[in-house]
Coordinates of C-alpha atoms in Angstrom, one line a residue:
X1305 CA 31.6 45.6 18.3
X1306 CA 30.6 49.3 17.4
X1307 CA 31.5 49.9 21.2
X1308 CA 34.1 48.5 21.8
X1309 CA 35.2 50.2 18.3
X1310 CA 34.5 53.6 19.8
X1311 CA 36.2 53.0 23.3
X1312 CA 39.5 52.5 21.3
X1313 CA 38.9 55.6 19.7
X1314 CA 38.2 57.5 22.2
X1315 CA 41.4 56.3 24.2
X1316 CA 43.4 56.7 21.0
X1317 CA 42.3 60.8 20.8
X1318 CA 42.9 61.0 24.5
X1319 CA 46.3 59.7 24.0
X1320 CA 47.5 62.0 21.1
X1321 CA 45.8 65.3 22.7
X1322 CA 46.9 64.4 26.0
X1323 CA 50.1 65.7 26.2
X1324 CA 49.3 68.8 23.7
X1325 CA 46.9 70.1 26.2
X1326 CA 49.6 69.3 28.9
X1327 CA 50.4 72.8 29.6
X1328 CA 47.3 74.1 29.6
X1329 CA 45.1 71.8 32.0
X1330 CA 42.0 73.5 32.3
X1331 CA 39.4 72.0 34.9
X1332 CA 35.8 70.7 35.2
X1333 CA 33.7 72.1 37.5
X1334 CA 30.5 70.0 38.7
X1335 CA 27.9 71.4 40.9
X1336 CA 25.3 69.2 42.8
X1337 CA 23.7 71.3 45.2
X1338 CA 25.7 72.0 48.1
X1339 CA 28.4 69.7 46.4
X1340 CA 30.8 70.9 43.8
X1341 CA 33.7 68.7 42.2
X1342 CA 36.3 70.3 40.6
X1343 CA 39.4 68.1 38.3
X1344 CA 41.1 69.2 35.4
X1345 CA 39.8 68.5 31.9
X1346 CA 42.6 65.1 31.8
X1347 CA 41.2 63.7 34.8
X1348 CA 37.4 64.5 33.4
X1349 CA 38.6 62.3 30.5
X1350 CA 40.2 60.1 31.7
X1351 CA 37.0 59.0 34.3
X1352 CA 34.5 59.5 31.3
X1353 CA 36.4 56.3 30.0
X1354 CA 37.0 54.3 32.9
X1355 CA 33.1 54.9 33.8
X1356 CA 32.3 53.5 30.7
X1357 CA 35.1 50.6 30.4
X1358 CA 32.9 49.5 34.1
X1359 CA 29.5 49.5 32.3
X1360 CA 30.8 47.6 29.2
X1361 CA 32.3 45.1 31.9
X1362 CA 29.1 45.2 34.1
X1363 CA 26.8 44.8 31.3
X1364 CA 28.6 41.7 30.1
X1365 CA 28.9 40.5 33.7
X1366 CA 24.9 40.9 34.0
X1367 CA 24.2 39.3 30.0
X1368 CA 26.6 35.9 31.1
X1369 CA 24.4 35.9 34.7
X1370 CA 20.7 36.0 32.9
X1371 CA 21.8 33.9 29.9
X1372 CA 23.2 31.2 32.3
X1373 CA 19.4 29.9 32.9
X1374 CA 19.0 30.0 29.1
X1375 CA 22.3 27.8 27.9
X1376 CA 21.2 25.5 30.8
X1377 CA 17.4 25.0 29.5
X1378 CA 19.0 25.1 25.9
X1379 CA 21.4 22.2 27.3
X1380 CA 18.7 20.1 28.8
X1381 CA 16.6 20.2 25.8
X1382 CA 19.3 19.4 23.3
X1383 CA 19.9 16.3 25.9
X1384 CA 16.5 15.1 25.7
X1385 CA 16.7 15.2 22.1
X1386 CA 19.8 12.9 22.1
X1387 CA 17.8 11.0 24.3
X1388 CA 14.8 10.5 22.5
X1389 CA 16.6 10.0 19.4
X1390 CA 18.8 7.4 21.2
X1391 CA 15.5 5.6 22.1
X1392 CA 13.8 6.2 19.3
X1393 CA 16.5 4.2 16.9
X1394 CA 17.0 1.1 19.8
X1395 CA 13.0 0.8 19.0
X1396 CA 12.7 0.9 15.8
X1397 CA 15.5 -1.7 15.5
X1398 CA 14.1 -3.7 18.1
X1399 CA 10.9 -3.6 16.2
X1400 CA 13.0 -5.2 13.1
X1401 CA 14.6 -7.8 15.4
X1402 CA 10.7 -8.9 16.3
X1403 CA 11.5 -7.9 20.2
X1404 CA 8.2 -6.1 20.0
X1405 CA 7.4 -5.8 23.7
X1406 CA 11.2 -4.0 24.3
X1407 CA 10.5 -1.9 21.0
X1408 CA 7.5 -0.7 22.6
X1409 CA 8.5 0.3 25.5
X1410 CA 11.3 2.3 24.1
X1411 CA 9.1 4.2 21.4
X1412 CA 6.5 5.1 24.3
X1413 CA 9.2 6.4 26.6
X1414 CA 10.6 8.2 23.5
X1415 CA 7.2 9.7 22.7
X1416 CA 7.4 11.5 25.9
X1417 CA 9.5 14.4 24.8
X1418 CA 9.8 13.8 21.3
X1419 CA 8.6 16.3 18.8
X1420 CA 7.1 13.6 15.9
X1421 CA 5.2 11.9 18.6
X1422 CA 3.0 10.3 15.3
X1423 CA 6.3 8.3 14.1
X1424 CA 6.5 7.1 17.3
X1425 CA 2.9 5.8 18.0
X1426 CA 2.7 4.2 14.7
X1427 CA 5.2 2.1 15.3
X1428 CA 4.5 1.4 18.4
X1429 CA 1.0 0.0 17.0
X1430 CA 2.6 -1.6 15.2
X1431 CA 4.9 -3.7 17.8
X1432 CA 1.3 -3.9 19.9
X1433 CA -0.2 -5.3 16.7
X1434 CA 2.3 -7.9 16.5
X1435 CA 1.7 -8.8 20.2
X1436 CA -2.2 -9.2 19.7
X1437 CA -2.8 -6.2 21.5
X1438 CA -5.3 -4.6 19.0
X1439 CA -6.8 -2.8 22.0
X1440 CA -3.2 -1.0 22.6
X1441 CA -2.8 -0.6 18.8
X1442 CA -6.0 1.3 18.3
X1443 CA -5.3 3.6 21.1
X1444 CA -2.0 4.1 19.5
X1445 CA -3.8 4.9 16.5
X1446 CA -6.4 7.2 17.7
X1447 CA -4.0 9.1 19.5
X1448 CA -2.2 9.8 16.5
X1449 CA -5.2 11.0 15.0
X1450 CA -6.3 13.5 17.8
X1451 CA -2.4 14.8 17.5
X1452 CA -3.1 14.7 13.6
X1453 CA -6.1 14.9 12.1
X1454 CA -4.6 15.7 8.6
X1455 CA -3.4 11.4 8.9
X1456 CA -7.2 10.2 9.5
X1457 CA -7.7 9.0 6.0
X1458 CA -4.0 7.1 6.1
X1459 CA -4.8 5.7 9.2
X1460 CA -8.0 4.1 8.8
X1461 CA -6.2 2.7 5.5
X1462 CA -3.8 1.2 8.0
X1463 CA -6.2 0.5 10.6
X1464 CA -7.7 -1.8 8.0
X1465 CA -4.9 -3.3 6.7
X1466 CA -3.5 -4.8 10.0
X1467 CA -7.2 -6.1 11.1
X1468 CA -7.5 -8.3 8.0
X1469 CA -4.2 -9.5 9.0
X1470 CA -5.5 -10.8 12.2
X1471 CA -8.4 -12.1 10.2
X1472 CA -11.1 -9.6 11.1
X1473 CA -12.5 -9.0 8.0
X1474 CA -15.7 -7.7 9.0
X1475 CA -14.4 -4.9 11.3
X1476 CA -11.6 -4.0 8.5
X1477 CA -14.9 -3.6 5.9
X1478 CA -16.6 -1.5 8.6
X1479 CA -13.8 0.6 9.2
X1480 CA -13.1 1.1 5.3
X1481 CA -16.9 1.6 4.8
X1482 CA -16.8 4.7 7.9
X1483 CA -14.5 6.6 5.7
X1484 CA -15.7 5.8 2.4
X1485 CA -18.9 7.5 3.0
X1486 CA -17.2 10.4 3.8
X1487 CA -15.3 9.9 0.5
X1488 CA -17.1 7.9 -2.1
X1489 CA -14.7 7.8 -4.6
X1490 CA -11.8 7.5 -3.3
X1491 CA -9.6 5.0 -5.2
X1492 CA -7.4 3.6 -2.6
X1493 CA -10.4 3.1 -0.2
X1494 CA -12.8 1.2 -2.6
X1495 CA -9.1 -0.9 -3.7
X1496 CA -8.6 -1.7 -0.4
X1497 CA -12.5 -2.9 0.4
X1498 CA -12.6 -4.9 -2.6
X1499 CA -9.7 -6.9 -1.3
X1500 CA -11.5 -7.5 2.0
X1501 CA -14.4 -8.3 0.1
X1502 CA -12.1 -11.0 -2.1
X1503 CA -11.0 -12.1 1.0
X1504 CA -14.2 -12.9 2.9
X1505 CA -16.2 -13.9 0.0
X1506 CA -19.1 -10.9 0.1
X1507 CA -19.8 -10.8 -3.1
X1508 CA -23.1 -8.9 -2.3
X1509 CA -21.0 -5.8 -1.2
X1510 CA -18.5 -6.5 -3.9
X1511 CA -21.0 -6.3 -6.5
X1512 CA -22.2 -3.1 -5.1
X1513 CA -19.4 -1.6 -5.3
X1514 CA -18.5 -2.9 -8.9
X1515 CA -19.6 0.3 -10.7
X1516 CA -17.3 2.4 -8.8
X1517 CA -14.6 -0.4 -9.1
X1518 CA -14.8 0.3 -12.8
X1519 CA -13.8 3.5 -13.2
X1520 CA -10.6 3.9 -14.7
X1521 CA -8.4 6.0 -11.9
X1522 CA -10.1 3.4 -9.3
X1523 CA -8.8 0.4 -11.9
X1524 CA -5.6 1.4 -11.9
X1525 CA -5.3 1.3 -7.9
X1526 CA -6.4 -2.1 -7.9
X1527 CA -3.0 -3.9 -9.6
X1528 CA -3.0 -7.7 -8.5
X1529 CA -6.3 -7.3 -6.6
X1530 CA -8.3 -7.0 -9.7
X1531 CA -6.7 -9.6 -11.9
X1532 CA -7.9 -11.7 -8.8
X1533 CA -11.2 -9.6 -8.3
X1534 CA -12.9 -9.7 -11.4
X1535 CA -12.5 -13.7 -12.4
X1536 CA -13.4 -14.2 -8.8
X1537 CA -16.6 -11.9 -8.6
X1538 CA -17.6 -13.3 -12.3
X1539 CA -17.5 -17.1 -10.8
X1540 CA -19.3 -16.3 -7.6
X1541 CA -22.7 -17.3 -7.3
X1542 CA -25.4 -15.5 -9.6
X1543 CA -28.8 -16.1 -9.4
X1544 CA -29.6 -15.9 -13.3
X1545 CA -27.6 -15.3 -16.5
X1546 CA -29.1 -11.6 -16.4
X1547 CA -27.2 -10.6 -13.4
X1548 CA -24.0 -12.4 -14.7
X1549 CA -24.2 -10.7 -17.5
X1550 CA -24.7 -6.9 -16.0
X1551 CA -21.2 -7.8 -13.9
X1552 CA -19.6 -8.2 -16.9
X1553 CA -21.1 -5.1 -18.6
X1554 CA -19.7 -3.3 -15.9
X1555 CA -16.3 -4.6 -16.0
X1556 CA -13.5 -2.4 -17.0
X1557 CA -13.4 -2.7 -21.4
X1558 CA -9.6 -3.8 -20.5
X1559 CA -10.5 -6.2 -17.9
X1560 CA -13.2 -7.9 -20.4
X1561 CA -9.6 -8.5 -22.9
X1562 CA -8.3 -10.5 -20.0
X1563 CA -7.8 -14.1 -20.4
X1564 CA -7.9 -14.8 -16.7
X1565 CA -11.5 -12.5 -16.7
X1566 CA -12.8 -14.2 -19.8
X1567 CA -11.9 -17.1 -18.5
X1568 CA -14.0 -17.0 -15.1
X1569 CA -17.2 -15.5 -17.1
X1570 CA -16.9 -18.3 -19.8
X1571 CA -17.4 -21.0 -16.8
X1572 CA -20.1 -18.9 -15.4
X1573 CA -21.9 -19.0 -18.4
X1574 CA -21.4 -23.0 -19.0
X1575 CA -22.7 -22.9 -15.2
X1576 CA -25.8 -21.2 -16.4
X1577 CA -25.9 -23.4 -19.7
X1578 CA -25.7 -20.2 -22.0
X1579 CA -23.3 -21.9 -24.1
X1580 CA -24.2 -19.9 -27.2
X1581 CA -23.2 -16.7 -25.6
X1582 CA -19.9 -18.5 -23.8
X1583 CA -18.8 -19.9 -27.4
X1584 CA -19.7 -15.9 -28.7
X1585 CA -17.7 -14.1 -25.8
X1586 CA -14.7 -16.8 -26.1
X1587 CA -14.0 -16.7 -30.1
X1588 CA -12.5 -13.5 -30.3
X1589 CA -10.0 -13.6 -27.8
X1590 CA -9.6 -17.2 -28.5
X1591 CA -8.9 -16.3 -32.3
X1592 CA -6.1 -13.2 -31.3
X1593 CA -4.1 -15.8 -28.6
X1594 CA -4.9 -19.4 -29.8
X1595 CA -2.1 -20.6 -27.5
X1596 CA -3.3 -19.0 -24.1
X1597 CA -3.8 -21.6 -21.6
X1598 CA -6.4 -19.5 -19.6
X1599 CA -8.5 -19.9 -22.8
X1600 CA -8.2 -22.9 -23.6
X1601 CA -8.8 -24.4 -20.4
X1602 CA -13.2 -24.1 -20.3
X1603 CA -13.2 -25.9 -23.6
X1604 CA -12.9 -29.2 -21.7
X1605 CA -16.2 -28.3 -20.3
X1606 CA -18.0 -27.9 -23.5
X1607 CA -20.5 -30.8 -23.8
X1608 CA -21.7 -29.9 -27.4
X1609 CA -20.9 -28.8 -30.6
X1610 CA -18.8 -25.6 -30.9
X1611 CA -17.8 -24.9 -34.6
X1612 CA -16.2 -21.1 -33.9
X1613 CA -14.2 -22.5 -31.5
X1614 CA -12.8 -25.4 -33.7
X1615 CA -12.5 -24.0 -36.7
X1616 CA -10.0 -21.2 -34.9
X1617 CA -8.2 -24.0 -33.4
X1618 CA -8.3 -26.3 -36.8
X1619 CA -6.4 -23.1 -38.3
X1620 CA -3.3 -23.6 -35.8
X1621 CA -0.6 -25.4 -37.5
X1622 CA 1.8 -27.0 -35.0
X1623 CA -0.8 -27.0 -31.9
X1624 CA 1.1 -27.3 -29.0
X1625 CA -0.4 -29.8 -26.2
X1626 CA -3.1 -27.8 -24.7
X1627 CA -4.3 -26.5 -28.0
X1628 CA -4.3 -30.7 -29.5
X1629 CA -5.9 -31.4 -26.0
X1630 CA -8.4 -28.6 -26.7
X1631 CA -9.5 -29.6 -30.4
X1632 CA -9.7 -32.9 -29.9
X1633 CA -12.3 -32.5 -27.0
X1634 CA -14.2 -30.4 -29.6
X1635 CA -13.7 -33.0 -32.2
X1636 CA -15.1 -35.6 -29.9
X1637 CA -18.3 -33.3 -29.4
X1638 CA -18.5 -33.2 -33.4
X1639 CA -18.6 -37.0 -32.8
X1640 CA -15.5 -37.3 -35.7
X1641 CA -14.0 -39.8 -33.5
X1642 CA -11.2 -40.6 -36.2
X1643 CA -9.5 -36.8 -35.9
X1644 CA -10.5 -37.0 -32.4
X1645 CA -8.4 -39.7 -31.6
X1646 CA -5.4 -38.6 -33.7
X1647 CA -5.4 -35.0 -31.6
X1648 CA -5.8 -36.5 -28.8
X1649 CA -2.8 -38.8 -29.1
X1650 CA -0.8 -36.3 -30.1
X1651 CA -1.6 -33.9 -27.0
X1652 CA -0.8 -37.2 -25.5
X1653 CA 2.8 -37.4 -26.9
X1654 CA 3.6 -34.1 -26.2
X1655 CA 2.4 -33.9 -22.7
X1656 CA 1.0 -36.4 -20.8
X1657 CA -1.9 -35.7 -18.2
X1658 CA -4.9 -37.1 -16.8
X1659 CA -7.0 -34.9 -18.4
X1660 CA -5.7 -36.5 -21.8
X1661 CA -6.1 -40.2 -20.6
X1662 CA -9.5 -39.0 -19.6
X1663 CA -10.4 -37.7 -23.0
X1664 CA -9.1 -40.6 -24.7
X1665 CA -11.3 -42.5 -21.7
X1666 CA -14.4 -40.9 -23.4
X1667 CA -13.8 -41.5 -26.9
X1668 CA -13.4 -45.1 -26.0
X1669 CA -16.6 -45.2 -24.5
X1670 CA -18.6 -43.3 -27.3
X1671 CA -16.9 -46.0 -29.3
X1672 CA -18.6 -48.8 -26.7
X1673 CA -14.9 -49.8 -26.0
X1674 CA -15.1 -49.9 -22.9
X1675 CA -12.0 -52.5 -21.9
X1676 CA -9.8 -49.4 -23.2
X1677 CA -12.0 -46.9 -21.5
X1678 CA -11.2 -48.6 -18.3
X1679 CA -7.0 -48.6 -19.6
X1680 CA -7.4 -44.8 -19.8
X1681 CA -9.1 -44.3 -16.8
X1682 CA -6.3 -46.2 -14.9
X1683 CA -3.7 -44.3 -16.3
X1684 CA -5.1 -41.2 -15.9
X1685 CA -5.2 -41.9 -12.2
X1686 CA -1.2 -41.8 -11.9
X1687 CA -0.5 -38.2 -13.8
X1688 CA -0.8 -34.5 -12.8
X1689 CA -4.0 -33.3 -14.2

């Protein structure tokens, strides 16, 4: 712009002193060697600006010729990148349609030139995945990690999750336990491993990693995993009440206010026959929600006297059924067959079930009345439990 700028002042000057100078020509003499060129000072001028009018013109002819190979590459790449993008969006929506053999195909031939190849070869993996291809999957995956190393943790995570649902829980666990040694205590990890664990029923490796499964930032990761975790690890297997007991010692303190987990550690305990400490570690809770049905659900298990128990549920006024259900059965344990009978008749007019008829069964037959024993037993044999 400056140039061109300049030109039209140049011209402009020779324009206005042109014709003052008129009169008095003057002339240019140039000597080149054995060459001389002589022209008058207006004809200097006036070439001055026509040379340099022909290297403005040849300097744009010579900028268009060399840029030519530039717009074109520029053009080509901008068309791959429609390209791409064009492919890239017919995959992904044949991946939603479940054509997952077409959707891979077009995010691999996408891939080719695209610039976020990892978008690409996840979900490609994922179309493999839903194929049964976990050998294309993985390569997928790892190719994503070589390209990205920074998504290693991620992928394993995902890695995992689509293995367990194929049903390979054991090479899921492996693949989890690979990167949690490199990080211990990493939350999501041990989350996701206690849910394969759940799932496949270790409870050896899930109650190795219970301490760690405790901690309160790894809790909070675990959502509806642990409400199924913990009353499931409780009422796995244990081989005496001591280990039983250290689970639930290491159980998050908010976890141990749980119905669900008090629940699952109660039955353990009648399991075991501790039925001392069960009746200690249900009364509290028991006393603050008298009306839960998690709670009141291992009392038809008791087989002996509990007084805590039914002196919290003799203090309910207007028991609903499963509370009447509840202190009856503990009435019947106190042998006061009289109250017994009334709660359980009521529990019975509320809400009939088998396990009523079968409670009213075994009143009847500590009573040695055994004709309606046998009634009860019959009708307990056409209503939900």
């Amino acid at each position: 712009m400056l140039r061109y700028l300049l030109l039209l002042l140049v011209t402009a000057a020779a324009l206005i002193a042109g014709p003052l100078v008129a009169g008095n020509k003057g002339y240019v003499l140039i000597a080149i060697g054995q060459y001389t060129i002589e022209m008058t000072v207006i004809s200097a001028c006036l070439l001055a600006v026509g040379l340099y009018v022909l290297l403005l013109i040849t300097e744009s002819l010579l900028s268009r010729l060399f840029g030519l190979r530039g717009a074109t590459r520029r053009w080509v790449h901008r068309r791959r990148q429609r390209k791409t993008g064009l492919q890239l969006g017919n995959g992904l929506q044949a991946l939603l349609e479940g054509r997952h053999a077409h959707a891979e195909k077009l995010l691999l031939a996408s891939s080719a030139h695209g610039e976020e190849q990892s978008i690409r070869l996840l979900a490609a993996a994922l179309a493999a995945h839903a194929q049964g291809a976990s050998d294309r999957r993985d390569d997928y995956l790892q190719q994503v990690e070589e390209g990205a190393p920074q998504l290693a943790r991620g992928l394993s995570l995902t890695r995992a999750r689509l293995q367990q649902t194929q049903g390979d829980h054991e090479a899921a666990k492996q693949q989890l336990q690979a990167r949690l040694a490199q990080t211990p205590d990493d939350p999501q990890l041990l989350a996701q491993l206690a849910a394969h664990c759940l799932a496949s029923q270790d409870w050896p490796l899930l109650d190795s990693l219970l301490p760690r499964l405790a901690q309160r930032r790894v809790a909070s990761q675990l959502g509806q995993v642990g409400a199924q975790l913990y009353p499931a690890l409780l009422e796995a297997e244990a081989k005496d009440i001591d280990e039983l007991t250290r689970r639930w010692e290491q159980l998050p303190k908010a976890s141990r206010q749980q119905p669900e987990v008090v629940a699952g550690y109660v039955n353990r305990l009648l399991d075991l026959e501790a039925r001392e400490l069960a009746e200690q570690t249900l009364a509290p809770l028991l006393r603050k929600q008298p009306d839960h049905a998690a709670l009141l659900a291992p009392i038809r298990r008791w087989d002996h006297p509990a007084p805590q128990l039914l002196a919290i549920l003799q203090k309910v006024t207007t028991p609903n059924a499963a509370q009447a259900l509840a202190l009856g059965w503990l009435l019947l344990q106190q042998r006061d067959f009289p109250a017994a009978r009334q709660q359980l008749e009521q529990a019975l007019a509320l809400q009939p079930s088998a396990a009523v008829y079968q409670a009213l069964a075994q009143l009847m037959e500590q009573q040695r009345l055994f004709e309606k024993a046998a009634t009860y037993y019959r009708l307990s044999l056409g209503v939900k439990a």
